[in-house]
Structures are given as C-alpha cells and as structure tokens.
XYZ file of C-alpha atoms in Angstrom:
715
model
C 18.954 30.286 -15.430
C 17.465 33.742 -15.826
C 16.005 33.581 -12.307
C 19.413 32.854 -10.793
C 20.832 35.914 -12.497
C 17.975 37.910 -10.936
C 19.568 37.156 -7.569
C 23.314 36.947 -8.107
C 23.633 40.071 -10.256
C 21.776 42.309 -7.756
C 23.710 40.674 -4.897
C 27.012 41.445 -6.632
C 25.879 44.988 -7.384
C 24.770 45.428 -3.761
C 28.137 44.190 -2.462
C 30.018 46.631 -4.689
C 27.673 49.476 -3.740
C 28.157 48.736 -0.040
C 31.945 48.700 -0.316
C 31.946 51.829 -2.488
C 29.415 54.008 -0.632
C 29.761 52.533 2.879
C 27.308 53.938 5.411
C 25.538 55.990 2.743
C 23.755 52.716 1.877
C 21.930 52.768 5.223
C 18.927 54.459 3.605
C 18.244 51.195 1.727
C 17.405 49.401 4.973
C 13.635 50.184 4.883
C 13.381 48.613 1.419
C 14.834 45.362 2.702
C 12.630 45.555 5.800
C 9.506 45.970 3.654
C 10.486 42.858 1.660
C 10.884 40.866 4.868
C 7.501 42.006 6.170
C 5.877 40.834 2.943
C 7.595 37.464 3.266
C 6.330 37.067 6.822
C 2.768 38.087 5.965
C 1.774 34.706 4.513
C 3.838 32.467 6.782
C 1.183 31.527 9.314
C -1.671 31.111 6.785
C 0.548 28.765 4.797
C 1.933 26.755 7.736
C -1.500 26.325 9.317
C -3.314 25.354 6.121
C -0.512 23.063 4.895
C -0.426 21.087 8.125
C -4.207 20.863 8.451
C -4.704 19.963 4.777
C -1.809 17.506 4.585
C -2.775 15.589 7.715
C -6.540 16.069 7.421
C -6.699 14.619 3.913
C -5.475 11.200 5.117
C -7.734 8.301 6.051
C -7.139 7.039 9.609
C -5.999 3.600 8.404
C -3.774 5.162 5.755
C -2.395 7.603 8.310
C -1.590 4.775 10.732
C 0.138 2.668 8.091
C 2.128 5.625 6.780
C 3.193 6.461 10.306
C 4.029 2.849 11.131
C 6.059 2.345 7.959
C 7.565 5.800 7.656
C 8.225 7.345 11.059
C 11.759 5.988 11.329
C 12.615 7.392 7.863
C 11.601 10.888 8.960
C 13.420 10.426 12.249
C 16.557 9.321 10.394
C 16.417 12.421 8.156
C 15.973 14.773 11.104
C 18.623 13.132 13.269
C 21.372 13.076 10.627
C 20.609 16.687 9.688
C 20.847 17.916 13.258
C 23.927 15.816 13.986
C 25.579 17.323 10.915
C 24.618 20.828 12.071
C 25.928 20.230 15.582
C 29.226 18.957 14.149
C 29.300 22.036 11.938
C 28.884 24.113 15.087
C 32.393 23.108 16.153
C 33.661 25.256 13.296
C 32.175 28.323 14.985
C 34.370 29.737 17.773
C 33.057 29.567 21.318
C 31.198 32.627 22.583
C 32.911 32.827 26.003
C 29.986 34.626 27.686
C 31.315 36.760 30.545
C 28.444 35.895 32.900
C 27.319 32.402 33.924
C 23.572 32.116 33.794
C 23.160 29.651 36.628
C 19.700 28.954 35.203
C 18.246 25.527 34.594
C 15.424 24.528 32.322
C 12.303 26.564 33.014
C 9.675 23.876 32.437
C 6.767 26.325 32.649
C 8.320 28.587 30.027
C 8.982 25.690 27.638
C 5.428 24.374 28.037
C 3.978 27.816 27.272
C 6.022 27.922 24.083
C 5.002 24.437 22.958
C 1.503 23.689 24.338
C -1.136 25.690 22.400
C -3.483 26.712 25.231
C -4.372 29.872 23.231
C -3.723 29.564 19.493
C -4.512 33.239 18.826
C -2.081 34.315 21.544
C 0.532 31.875 20.221
C 0.292 33.447 16.756
C 0.351 36.975 18.178
C 3.444 36.168 20.266
C 5.150 34.282 17.426
C 5.178 30.988 19.359
C 5.745 28.900 16.229
C 6.133 25.539 18.055
C 2.738 25.950 19.716
C 1.146 26.701 16.320
C 2.735 23.577 14.798
C 1.592 21.360 17.694
C -1.935 22.790 17.453
C -2.162 22.159 13.701
C -0.722 18.639 14.011
C -3.265 17.654 16.669
C -6.191 19.162 14.765
C -4.978 17.700 11.467
C -4.973 14.194 12.941
C -8.359 14.836 14.580
C -9.760 15.945 11.191
C -9.123 12.438 9.838
C -12.010 11.231 12.030
C -14.471 13.726 10.507
C -16.490 12.093 7.742
C -17.659 15.163 5.819
C -14.502 17.262 5.559
C -14.187 17.787 1.815
C -15.469 21.377 1.946
C -13.025 22.297 4.724
C -10.139 20.614 2.882
C -11.062 22.574 -0.240
C -10.923 25.865 1.691
C -7.605 24.945 3.299
C -6.153 23.980 -0.067
C -7.326 27.285 -1.574
C -5.692 29.322 1.217
C -2.479 27.311 0.810
C -2.455 28.002 -2.921
C -3.162 31.700 -2.327
C -0.179 31.872 0.013
C 2.033 30.281 -2.622
C 0.755 32.709 -5.250
C 1.443 35.593 -2.872
C 5.045 34.387 -2.542
C 5.372 34.098 -6.322
C 4.447 37.764 -6.593
C 6.955 38.670 -3.918
C 9.658 36.793 -5.870
C 9.345 39.465 -8.553
C 10.687 41.968 -5.999
C 13.759 39.832 -5.359
C 16.249 41.870 -7.467
C 15.435 45.146 -5.697
C 15.247 43.502 -2.251
C 18.503 41.575 -2.708
C 20.335 44.700 -3.841
C 18.998 46.715 -0.876
C 19.730 44.044 1.729
C 23.245 43.232 0.508
C 24.193 46.887 -0.031
C 23.000 47.838 3.454
C 24.830 44.896 5.047
C 28.075 45.443 3.121
C 27.948 49.186 3.723
C 27.160 49.320 7.415
C 28.587 46.119 8.932
C 32.094 46.350 10.363
C 34.649 44.731 8.052
C 35.808 42.386 10.802
C 32.221 41.153 11.156
C 31.934 40.614 7.386
C 35.001 38.417 7.659
C 33.283 36.222 10.242
C 30.084 36.113 8.177
C 32.121 34.927 5.171
C 33.505 31.954 7.090
C 29.998 31.077 8.300
C 28.748 31.032 4.698
C 31.601 28.704 3.713
C 30.604 26.320 6.505
C 26.921 26.376 5.586
C 27.367 25.850 1.850
C 29.932 23.117 2.507
C 27.441 21.331 4.754
C 24.678 21.723 2.168
C 26.824 20.240 -0.597
C 27.775 17.230 1.544
C 24.163 16.555 2.593
C 22.493 17.180 -0.763
C 24.962 15.572 -3.149
C 26.594 12.882 -1.018
C 25.092 11.809 2.288
C 21.330 11.737 1.593
C 21.558 10.089 -1.887
C 24.105 7.584 -0.510
C 21.736 6.593 2.317
C 18.910 6.074 -0.192
C 21.209 3.770 -2.181
C 22.170 1.915 1.012
C 18.509 1.271 1.949
C 17.169 0.328 -1.487
C 18.068 -1.541 -4.675
C 18.740 1.836 -6.337
C 22.255 3.067 -7.126
C 23.790 6.306 -5.873
C 24.304 7.574 -9.435
C 20.704 7.116 -10.558
C 19.337 8.735 -7.384
C 21.612 11.751 -7.822
C 20.937 12.037 -11.566
C 17.174 11.948 -11.007
C 17.392 15.070 -8.819
C 18.813 17.340 -11.531
C 15.536 18.788 -12.856
C 13.988 19.281 -9.402
C 17.132 21.012 -8.152
C 17.455 23.393 -11.111
C 13.801 24.463 -11.043
C 13.825 24.996 -7.300
C 17.017 27.091 -7.351
C 15.794 29.101 -10.319
C 12.483 30.029 -8.671
C 13.880 30.123 -5.088
C 10.769 28.103 -4.091
C 11.159 24.555 -2.833
C 7.500 23.793 -3.638
C 8.305 23.820 -7.363
C 10.411 20.676 -6.839
C 7.434 18.636 -5.563
C 6.043 17.570 -8.998
C 9.519 16.456 -10.095
C 10.052 14.506 -6.866
C 6.635 12.896 -7.301
C 7.541 11.851 -10.850
C 10.929 10.377 -9.946
C 9.379 8.462 -7.014
C 6.769 6.923 -9.353
C 9.535 6.012 -11.789
C 11.571 4.242 -9.111
C 8.438 2.550 -7.672
C 7.512 1.190 -11.093
C 11.123 0.133 -11.654
C 10.889 -1.955 -8.449
C 7.522 -3.494 -9.325
C 5.218 -1.172 -7.347
C 2.284 -0.269 -9.588
C -1.422 0.538 -9.427
C -3.582 3.271 -7.892
C -2.412 2.909 -4.297
C 1.235 3.901 -4.952
C 0.064 7.187 -6.490
C -2.118 7.938 -3.460
C 0.668 7.048 -1.043
C 3.225 9.166 -2.913
C 0.971 12.237 -3.114
C -0.187 11.939 0.494
C 3.338 11.458 1.788
C 4.618 14.432 -0.243
C 1.965 16.706 1.313
C 3.402 15.793 4.708
C 6.985 15.842 3.461
C 6.692 19.414 2.244
C 5.849 20.525 5.779
C 8.055 18.230 7.863
C 10.790 17.423 5.348
C 12.245 20.887 4.719
C 15.644 19.765 6.017
C 17.250 23.008 4.823
C 15.052 24.948 7.222
C 16.918 23.363 10.102
C 20.040 25.265 9.001
C 18.554 27.903 11.297
C 20.279 25.942 14.074
C 23.629 26.735 12.452
C 22.710 30.408 12.233
C 21.700 30.526 15.910
C 25.042 28.988 16.939
C 26.776 31.582 14.764
C 24.662 34.389 16.264
C 25.637 33.276 19.779
C 29.287 33.786 18.788
C 28.696 36.875 16.615
C 26.843 38.731 19.370
C 28.859 37.119 22.194
C 25.583 36.302 23.902
C 25.261 33.816 26.780
C 23.563 30.522 25.850
C 22.837 28.438 28.962
C 23.568 24.722 28.739
C 19.899 23.840 29.281
C 18.841 26.050 26.364
C 21.573 24.517 24.185
C 20.135 21.065 24.917
C 16.639 22.209 23.916
C 17.820 24.143 20.848
C 17.532 21.301 18.252
C 14.015 20.441 19.466
C 12.849 24.063 19.438
C 14.525 24.649 16.068
C 12.654 21.694 14.623
C 9.266 22.839 15.895
C 9.747 26.468 14.887
C 10.971 25.889 11.329
C 8.597 23.453 9.675
C 6.977 24.561 6.433
C 8.274 26.708 3.612
C 11.812 28.250 3.694
C 10.127 31.592 4.299
C 8.887 30.255 7.645
C 12.479 30.402 8.873
C 12.176 34.180 9.240
C 9.528 33.664 11.912
C 11.524 30.744 13.285
C 14.615 32.864 13.836
C 12.530 35.637 15.391
C 11.040 33.140 17.827
C 14.375 31.509 18.718
C 16.031 34.910 19.166
C 13.256 35.964 21.536
C 13.458 32.681 23.457
C 17.259 32.813 23.800
C 17.364 36.567 24.518
C 19.549 37.264 21.503
C 19.808 40.913 20.423
C 16.985 42.403 18.364
C 19.414 42.674 15.448
C 19.814 38.868 15.191
C 16.675 38.314 13.028
C 17.709 41.243 10.832
C 21.138 39.672 10.297
C 19.473 36.392 9.337
C 17.231 38.105 6.810
C 20.225 39.844 5.258
C 22.016 36.503 4.954
C 18.882 34.653 3.811
C 19.171 36.054 0.292
C 22.370 33.990 0.025
C 21.945 30.994 2.344
C 18.468 30.171 1.049
C 20.205 28.424 -1.871
C 22.068 26.130 0.517
C 18.781 25.512 2.320
C 16.935 24.799 -0.943
C 19.513 22.253 -2.146
C 19.232 20.313 1.085
C 15.435 20.507 1.198
C 14.983 19.268 -2.397
C 17.229 16.256 -1.755
C 15.383 15.757 1.538
C 12.054 15.605 -0.339
C 13.420 12.863 -2.591
C 14.982 11.031 0.363
C 11.693 10.911 2.277
C 9.469 10.299 -0.743
C 11.495 7.375 -2.101
C 12.273 5.644 1.180
C 8.807 6.036 2.762
C 7.181 4.694 -0.422
C 9.522 1.715 -0.530
C 9.000 1.090 3.188
C 5.203 1.273 2.773
C 5.317 -1.489 0.161
C 8.045 -3.526 1.885
C 10.765 -2.833 -0.687
C 13.539 -1.537 1.569
C 16.839 -3.426 1.299
C 19.221 -2.555 4.124
C 22.928 -2.919 3.297
C 24.670 -2.379 6.676
C 28.222 -1.771 5.441
C 27.034 0.582 2.741
C 24.747 2.387 5.189
C 27.535 2.852 7.743
C 29.820 4.303 5.043
C 27.014 6.589 3.799
C 26.596 8.070 7.282
C 30.077 8.001 8.804
C 32.199 9.241 5.883
C 30.121 12.385 5.185
C 30.048 13.204 8.908
C 33.844 12.900 8.993
C 34.010 15.250 6.012
C 31.794 17.759 7.835
C 34.012 17.461 10.909
C 37.097 18.106 8.755
C 35.372 21.136 7.186
C 34.515 22.490 10.647
C 37.996 21.918 12.049
C 39.713 23.427 9.008
C 37.477 26.492 8.948
C 37.888 27.078 12.685
C 41.682 26.771 12.403
C 41.794 29.350 9.623
C 39.340 31.636 11.416
C 41.392 31.502 14.615
C 44.526 32.458 12.700
C 42.821 35.278 10.826
C 40.898 36.633 13.800
C 43.651 36.079 16.353
C 42.744 34.925 19.823
C 39.272 36.374 19.544
C 37.570 39.503 20.728
C 38.709 41.077 23.968
C 36.226 43.873 24.562
C 36.903 46.698 27.010
C 40.657 46.442 26.423
C 40.114 48.108 23.038
C 37.618 50.694 24.242
C 38.646 54.344 23.996
C 37.351 57.703 25.164
C 35.325 59.733 22.705
C 37.953 61.587 20.629
C 35.657 64.586 20.140
C 35.204 64.889 23.907
C 38.885 64.574 24.845
C 39.883 67.019 22.111
C 37.539 69.643 23.544
C 38.997 69.531 27.081
C 42.532 70.513 28.056
C 43.677 67.809 30.449
C 46.534 66.057 32.199
C 46.663 62.703 33.952
C 48.830 62.339 37.031
C 50.166 58.954 38.156
C 51.251 57.678 41.566
C 54.802 58.757 40.762
C 53.779 62.361 40.108
C 53.604 64.816 43.024
C 50.028 65.675 43.912
C 49.001 69.292 43.408
C 48.885 71.414 46.548
C 45.604 71.447 48.424
C 43.828 74.767 48.810
C 44.084 75.364 52.588
C 41.661 78.317 52.399
C 38.929 76.208 50.850
C 36.045 75.856 53.321
C 32.366 76.636 53.642
C 33.068 80.311 52.943
C 35.307 79.425 49.997
C 33.516 76.393 48.476
C 34.728 73.955 45.803
C 32.647 75.587 43.113
C 34.299 78.943 43.693
C 37.784 77.437 43.544
C 37.020 75.661 40.238
C 35.717 78.878 38.699
C 38.654 80.874 40.072
C 41.398 78.519 38.875
C 39.692 77.207 35.738
C 40.639 73.677 36.776
C 38.599 70.617 37.791
C 40.481 68.084 39.904
C 39.094 64.537 39.697
C 40.279 61.640 41.840
C 40.560 58.247 40.145
C 41.621 54.668 40.918
C 42.586 52.709 37.775
C 41.644 49.188 38.881
C 37.885 49.507 38.418
C 36.935 48.166 34.975
C 34.714 49.307 33.225
C 34.460 52.529 35.230
C 38.121 53.512 35.426
C 40.990 51.423 34.036
C 43.864 51.233 31.553
C 43.101 49.829 28.095
C 45.438 47.731 25.929
C 47.246 50.888 24.745
C 47.920 52.016 28.318
C 45.402 54.867 28.153
C 43.232 55.719 31.153
C 39.647 55.100 30.054
C 36.257 54.079 31.410
C 32.709 55.176 32.103
C 33.682 57.583 34.880
C 36.757 58.929 33.106
C 34.570 59.856 30.149
C 32.099 61.367 32.611
C 34.946 63.432 34.138
C 35.722 64.885 30.710
C 32.025 65.620 30.197
C 31.833 67.376 33.579
C 34.899 69.498 32.788
C 33.418 70.350 29.399
C 30.156 71.483 31.021
C 32.170 73.770 33.338
C 34.418 74.954 30.483
C 37.557 74.285 32.536
C 40.679 72.158 32.178
C 40.800 68.708 33.768
C 43.417 67.183 36.067
C 43.076 63.503 36.994
C 44.706 62.566 40.335
C 45.121 58.968 41.590
C 43.933 57.886 45.033
C 43.966 54.789 47.266
C 40.695 53.435 48.636
C 41.672 53.482 52.299
C 42.534 57.210 52.165
C 39.686 58.322 49.890
C 37.606 60.075 52.581
C 40.629 61.886 54.051
C 41.872 62.940 50.599
C 38.528 64.477 49.691
C 38.120 66.352 52.948
C 41.719 67.566 52.630
C 40.734 69.017 49.228
C 43.328 67.020 47.263
C 40.705 66.807 44.529
C 37.209 68.177 43.987
C 35.370 64.963 43.208
C 36.126 61.221 43.142
C 34.914 59.365 40.005
C 35.928 55.698 39.848
C 33.027 53.278 40.285
C 32.462 54.295 43.912
C 29.760 52.697 46.062
C 27.328 54.597 48.280
C 27.535 53.679 51.990
C 26.024 55.094 55.184
C 29.464 56.157 56.375
C 30.257 57.996 53.164
C 26.925 59.779 53.291
C 27.745 60.964 56.828
C 31.317 62.023 56.115
C 31.108 63.352 52.542
C 28.815 64.928 49.991
C 27.402 62.165 47.783
C 25.852 62.757 44.380
C 22.608 61.243 43.147
C 23.340 57.579 42.291
C 23.812 57.105 38.557
C 24.065 53.305 38.382
C 23.431 50.139 40.413
C 24.669 46.570 40.204
C 24.149 43.368 42.230
C 26.898 41.612 44.158
C 28.733 38.974 42.118
C 31.592 36.522 42.263
C 34.056 35.723 39.501
C 36.526 32.916 39.017
C 37.754 30.247 36.571
C 35.132 29.582 33.905
C 34.952 25.867 34.711
C 34.212 26.390 38.411
C 31.885 29.384 38.846
C 28.666 27.374 38.614
C 29.396 26.172 42.175
C 28.478 29.680 43.334
C 24.858 29.778 42.164
C 23.395 30.820 45.540
C 24.498 32.241 48.859
C 23.376 29.048 50.591
C 25.444 26.761 48.362
C 28.482 29.025 48.744
C 28.307 28.949 52.534
C 28.243 25.142 52.410
C 31.667 24.990 50.716
C 34.407 23.883 53.108
C 37.532 26.033 53.434
C 36.173 28.608 51.002
C 38.734 31.262 50.009
C 37.322 34.517 48.614
C 39.591 37.231 47.243
C 38.960 40.955 47.551
C 41.090 44.040 47.097
C 41.673 46.339 50.065
C 38.340 48.139 49.817
C 36.544 49.512 52.907
C 33.142 48.620 51.422
C 33.669 45.204 49.808
C 35.487 43.616 52.758
C 32.667 44.169 55.318
C 30.053 43.009 52.787
C 32.096 39.876 52.096
C 32.345 39.033 55.805
C 28.585 39.503 56.281
C 27.679 37.349 53.282
C 30.139 34.518 53.933
C 31.079 34.597 57.632
C 32.981 31.284 57.496
C 35.003 32.099 54.373
C 38.704 32.847 54.424
C 39.160 36.447 53.258
C 42.232 36.830 51.040
C 43.366 40.385 50.262
C 44.685 40.792 46.696
C 46.592 43.797 45.383
C 43.910 44.919 42.918
C 41.773 43.748 40.031
C 43.937 45.548 37.459
C 45.312 42.047 36.843
C 43.301 38.833 37.128
C 43.804 37.389 40.645
C 45.790 34.181 41.134
C 43.054 31.545 41.403
C 45.455 28.923 42.726
C 45.288 30.861 45.999
C 41.554 31.675 46.037
C 38.350 29.975 44.881
C 36.627 33.146 43.710
C 36.707 36.930 44.082
C 33.900 39.328 44.984
C 32.822 42.431 43.077
C 29.688 43.879 41.514
C 28.169 42.058 38.553
C 28.816 44.724 35.907
C 32.429 45.149 36.967
C 33.059 41.392 37.173
C 31.325 40.977 33.814
C 33.606 43.555 32.191
C 36.711 41.930 33.685
C 35.551 38.509 32.425
C 34.817 39.883 28.953
C 38.380 41.177 28.750
C 39.766 37.890 30.152
C 37.831 34.931 28.649
C 39.415 32.400 31.018
C 37.248 33.728 33.863
C 33.506 34.174 34.252
C 31.191 36.126 36.524
C 28.082 34.883 38.295
C 25.396 36.651 40.343
C 24.413 34.269 43.157
C 20.909 34.305 44.584
C 20.041 35.987 47.900
C 23.033 38.334 48.005
C 21.174 41.319 49.405
C 20.680 44.775 47.951
C 22.496 46.154 44.924
C 25.488 48.444 45.195
C 24.684 52.043 44.226
C 27.326 54.026 42.333
C 27.773 57.754 42.943
C 30.393 60.511 42.891
C 31.943 61.688 46.169
C 32.805 65.285 47.090
C 34.132 67.067 50.188
C 31.745 67.159 53.134
C 30.684 70.818 53.015
C 30.530 71.138 49.205
C 26.775 71.770 49.117
C 26.749 74.085 46.102
C 29.145 71.811 44.221
C 26.971 68.738 44.932
C 23.892 70.568 43.643
C 25.717 71.360 40.417
C 26.852 67.733 39.940
C 23.316 66.445 40.570
C 21.945 68.942 38.067
C 24.607 67.898 35.540
C 23.635 64.210 36.012
C 19.972 65.063 35.484
C 20.745 66.925 32.252
C 22.889 64.011 31.017
C 19.999 61.665 31.749
C 17.425 63.813 29.958
C 19.451 64.346 26.779
C 20.366 60.644 26.487
C 24.090 61.134 27.171
C 23.898 58.945 30.285
C 22.302 56.101 28.309
C 24.835 56.448 25.493
C 27.712 56.289 27.975
C 26.169 53.241 29.629
C 25.585 51.514 26.278
C 29.248 51.836 25.352
C 31.078 51.255 28.632
C 28.641 48.909 30.392
C 26.801 47.116 27.582
C 29.709 47.138 25.129
C 27.649 48.508 22.224
C 29.402 50.444 19.437
C 29.256 54.219 19.574
C 26.592 55.704 17.329
C 28.796 58.690 16.620
C 31.999 56.758 15.952
C 34.156 57.002 12.845
C 32.294 56.012 9.650
C 32.856 52.521 8.271
C 35.611 52.197 5.675
C 34.416 52.836 2.110
C 35.982 53.529 -1.261
C 34.227 56.863 -1.639
C 35.653 58.116 1.690
C 38.926 56.294 2.299
C 40.233 55.788 -1.248
C 38.773 58.544 -3.425
C 38.351 61.057 -0.565
C 35.226 62.501 -2.168
C 33.561 62.907 1.249
C 34.887 63.631 4.736
C-alpha cells in the first residue's frame, strides 16, 4: 500500500497547508498545471493507438461474432452507469440559470463535433468524439486488410510507450497532489469547499454501490456464478489498480479470473483465450465505466458555476460524455475540457476537475476495474452460450442499488439544502469596494430628505465644473430600482455598478459625494434645474435626451429582454411568437424610454404600469415584464423564481450613458475623459466583471487562513 500513501499523505499535507497558509499557496498552481499538461500529452496517442490496435487486431468473422454476442452486454453496462449518474444528479441542487437560452439543438454544431471530416483539426480543437469515431471506423476497416501485422506492431509499440510515459508521470504524483490540493484548499472560498465536499460524498457513494454491489450482482444474476465469488475474485485487481492509480494494471488479473470462471463452467481450449484477450483490448477502451463519472462532474459544475445548461444540451450530455471519455482515466482531462467548451462552462471548470481528479480518480478506478470484470466475464459467457438469466435476481440486482443511489442523492441534497440555506442569491450580497467608499466623504439622501438647493447662478458662464470645484461637492442623481446598476442590497445599502462609478468619479475629482434620488418622469427637468450635476442609474441614450441634455460616451449596451415566471418564459423566444399571444399583458415601470419601445415592439399588448422593479412584479396580473437583458438577468439571479429571455428580432440594443445638464460642455468632456481613463487602466472591465458578470473581486479580502485569522502573523 506504499503507492496509496504516496497520494493520501501529500493530499493531507496539501489540505493542511492550504488551510494554514491560505492564498499564499497560490504560487503552487503552476506546478499542478505542469502535471496536468504532462498527463494530457499522451492522451491522444494512447486513445488513437488503443482503438486502432484493439479493433484492427480482430478477424472480421471474430469481430462480427463478438459484436453479435456482446453488444447488449456493453450497452447494459453503459446504460446502468449513466442511469445511476443521472439519479445521482438529483443530489446536486438545481442551477437556476437567470437567463433562458431559447436555443434548440444545433445539428450542424453536433455533427462537426462528432463526424471526423478533418482528423487533424479535430485533434487540434480537442473534438474527442470525432477522434473516437474516426478511430472506430478505421479500426473496423483495418480488419479487412490482410497484411496488417507491421502496422499493428507499430500501434502496439506507441500504446506501450504512452503507458510507460504515464508510469513515469506517476512518480511525480506526491509533488503534484500536494500542489493541487494546497492551491485548491488555500484559494477556494470556504463555502465552495463545502459544496465540493458533498459532491465527493455523492461520487464515492455511487462508486461503492456500482463496484461492490450492483455490477457483481448483475454478473451473478446472468451466470451460474455467485455474488460472493465474483466479488472475491476482484480483490487483487482492485488493490493493484488503486495502488498504481492505473486501471491498465488490472487487465492481467481480470484476464486470469475470466479464464478461471470459463474453465469452471466448462469453456476450455485455445479459442477462449483468444476471445478473452481480444475482448479485453476493446473493454479497456470502451469499458472504462469510471470515466463516465465526468457526467456527474459536469452536472456539479453547472451548479457550482451557476451556468445555464439548455434542455437540448442536457439531453445530448450522456451521449457526448460517452464519446469524449473513452480510453484511460487520464483521457477524462481532455473529455472535461471538450465538454466545458461545448457547454460554454467557465474556463476554470477543467482546472477544478483536475484539482478534484487527484481524489475522485480512486472512485473512477474502482468502478472501471469492476466494469472490466463485468464485461470480460459476461461477454465471454455470452460468446460461448453460457449465460443463465435469472429474472427475479436480475431485477433485484438493478432496482435495489438504484434505489440506494436515489436515497443517497435525496439525503445528500436535503443536508446540503439545510447547510447552504436556500441557495445563492447573487447581487443581493454584493457590496461597494470598501477601499473606494472609505476614500470618499459621502452622504446618501432619500426621498424623505429635503433636496439641496439648486445653484440659480449656474449657467454657461458659471458651468457645472466650476461649481464642483468651488464647493468641493459632486451631486449625483440616482434611482434605486435599477439592478445591477443602482439598487439596495440585502443589508439595505445603496450599491451597484453606477453607484460605485459615482464614488470613483468623486475620487478622481477629490471632492465629497452627495447622492440625490430622482424620478424618471422628472429626470430631464431635474438636471436642467441643476438639482444634481450628473445622473448615474442605468440610464438609456435616446434622441430626445441627446437634444435636451449633455450625454456622456456610452459605457455599456444591452439587448431588450423580457422576464417572468421561470416555467413560462420560453413562450417569449421571438418577437413574432410574442405578438401571436392573445391578450398579452406586459408590465413596465413608468419609464419614458421603455414604454414607447414596448408599444412599438408589441402594438397589440396590454401595457400594465408597475410601481418599480425594486420588488418582483406580481405575475398574476401580467404575463411578463420588459427590461434590458443584463438588468433582467441580475433581477432573475437575485430572485430564482423568475428568469430572463432575450427574444429574437427585438431591434437595436439599449446604450447606457450618464446624463448632465444641457450646457455642461466642459463637464461632459471631463466625464468622457474619465470614462476613457477607466477603460484604459482596466477599471471599467473590473467594475463590469463584478456588477454585471458577478465575478469575485480580485482585490477583495484574502481567504480565511490560520496564519492570518488565527495566529495573526500577517495582515
């Protein structure tokens, strides 16, 4: 068990180091990345040569008979594994994506991923399914080539070289495991580690049920063998595989136990040996059932990253997971990279998988080793007509373990819901940058507070810029119902993209900041009456506003969207389909820009004025509400019962800008210059990433660690 200690001791040390040093472990990330790159280096040579060699070494008649007698065994193994994984998926909380995709299956895209029209391009683009299909077709075609021994010898040599390469990499496991675990434990938010822990419980529970109960029980139900002798025969193969972390080391043991059982059932001679060895060469590629645990990780990643997963993609996910994860366990790294690219998961999803792989590979190995035995024994018995189906026993072997998996999923989800509460409600927990607010003296007026007196002498000869410099005060108009631009968070604090921008603008001027509320219908009059110097609250650019006010350079744009109850928004996939709905009721707050746009887009709809979007509208009185996509998305993210959708053919995007009094030419020039500087130094992107995309702040408070929060050795 020395090899196991090579993994678990470094993993334990890495966990302790991460908790102790926290974010100081981030420097270890390149070490883990280098290990992953080495793992990926031999993936394609191995997958290609294994498939070509395994299939190409068969005779056509032997291939046909093996397929005829064994296809349903492979299908049974794949189906029960994926059913178990999908049941396990119920233990992972729903993602509640804030935006409905409204996208069906893109047949052209799927065909490009699966049909190998350009094998070099498929490899370069990491289209694993296309590579697998290519190798399968050519492997079967090779069976018709008479003189193929030299080619098979070359393929076998490359396959063995790939395995030797991996054996060398295994020697780096202690250092790599320590680096990966320490970096993960030190830099991942503690709340996220909690969710990862529950996912690991689910995955190892599933592996134990499949490897030590369900698969051996099915073998016993389809053969004269007993459950106990099947399970006992796996001991040596399982120990060696776990010790070396390579599933290939179990193959000789599986071959031996299959011969033993074949002889025990009266199957002897030269042919059984050929059948067993040939089948195992195929089994090693297509029977790595543990590799399909990638499906469980993808379902977890969808929740972990709160990333939309369209229904059509969810239907295709098992098929694409199967095609992209055949071969050695190391091939799953490429498989996850491909699936993440296909499903538009964040770039950090493959990195998270690699960090978890040092742990979950043991669950994958246990399932794969039992899967080898399952396929080797049953296909051999089927080939020689020795299967003995016991229906009652078979039903119990399938149904009872699946019920146990369902109970595991339900129990884990119940506990996770209690520990994690009702789930994440982004935007409601967002706050202004504490460093920024601390650097600016400020006050926030409400509707109940008297507005400061306007400066009656302010005009073209006494511009806004001069007044700000004279008084040392910047007055900013705001409306608090415009998430994520300007709104109240769960603590009742005024926050948002534009509120943070107002603090940044005051900081650049080195003046104090006063925030003054306004109503939309009086916005133009308030600005021209000099009640405030600039309005910053997710304001749209219109022709009228350009004529009557000074308008800054647009800093953001967003398409028109609708939002409504999650179960109903897919009705609004296009402008045409929306206009075909009878007695359509569309809500909108009293906004001089949104109301005219609504009437132009849906002339037959009933326009229902709501108070504001500070609270979710009453959808018993309306079918949907109109807003821009980013604003509707933010509102839906904070309120999971609703969802946003961007219908097709809705016209041009809304442009967002800041409004100033009509004759404030010098002041407008300064604001435009300030926006340009913010764009050049990356501050605009950072603000967008946090308030629009919901990404964590790079300069936030360091993650909790013993060295900082307990011992106080560092600040």
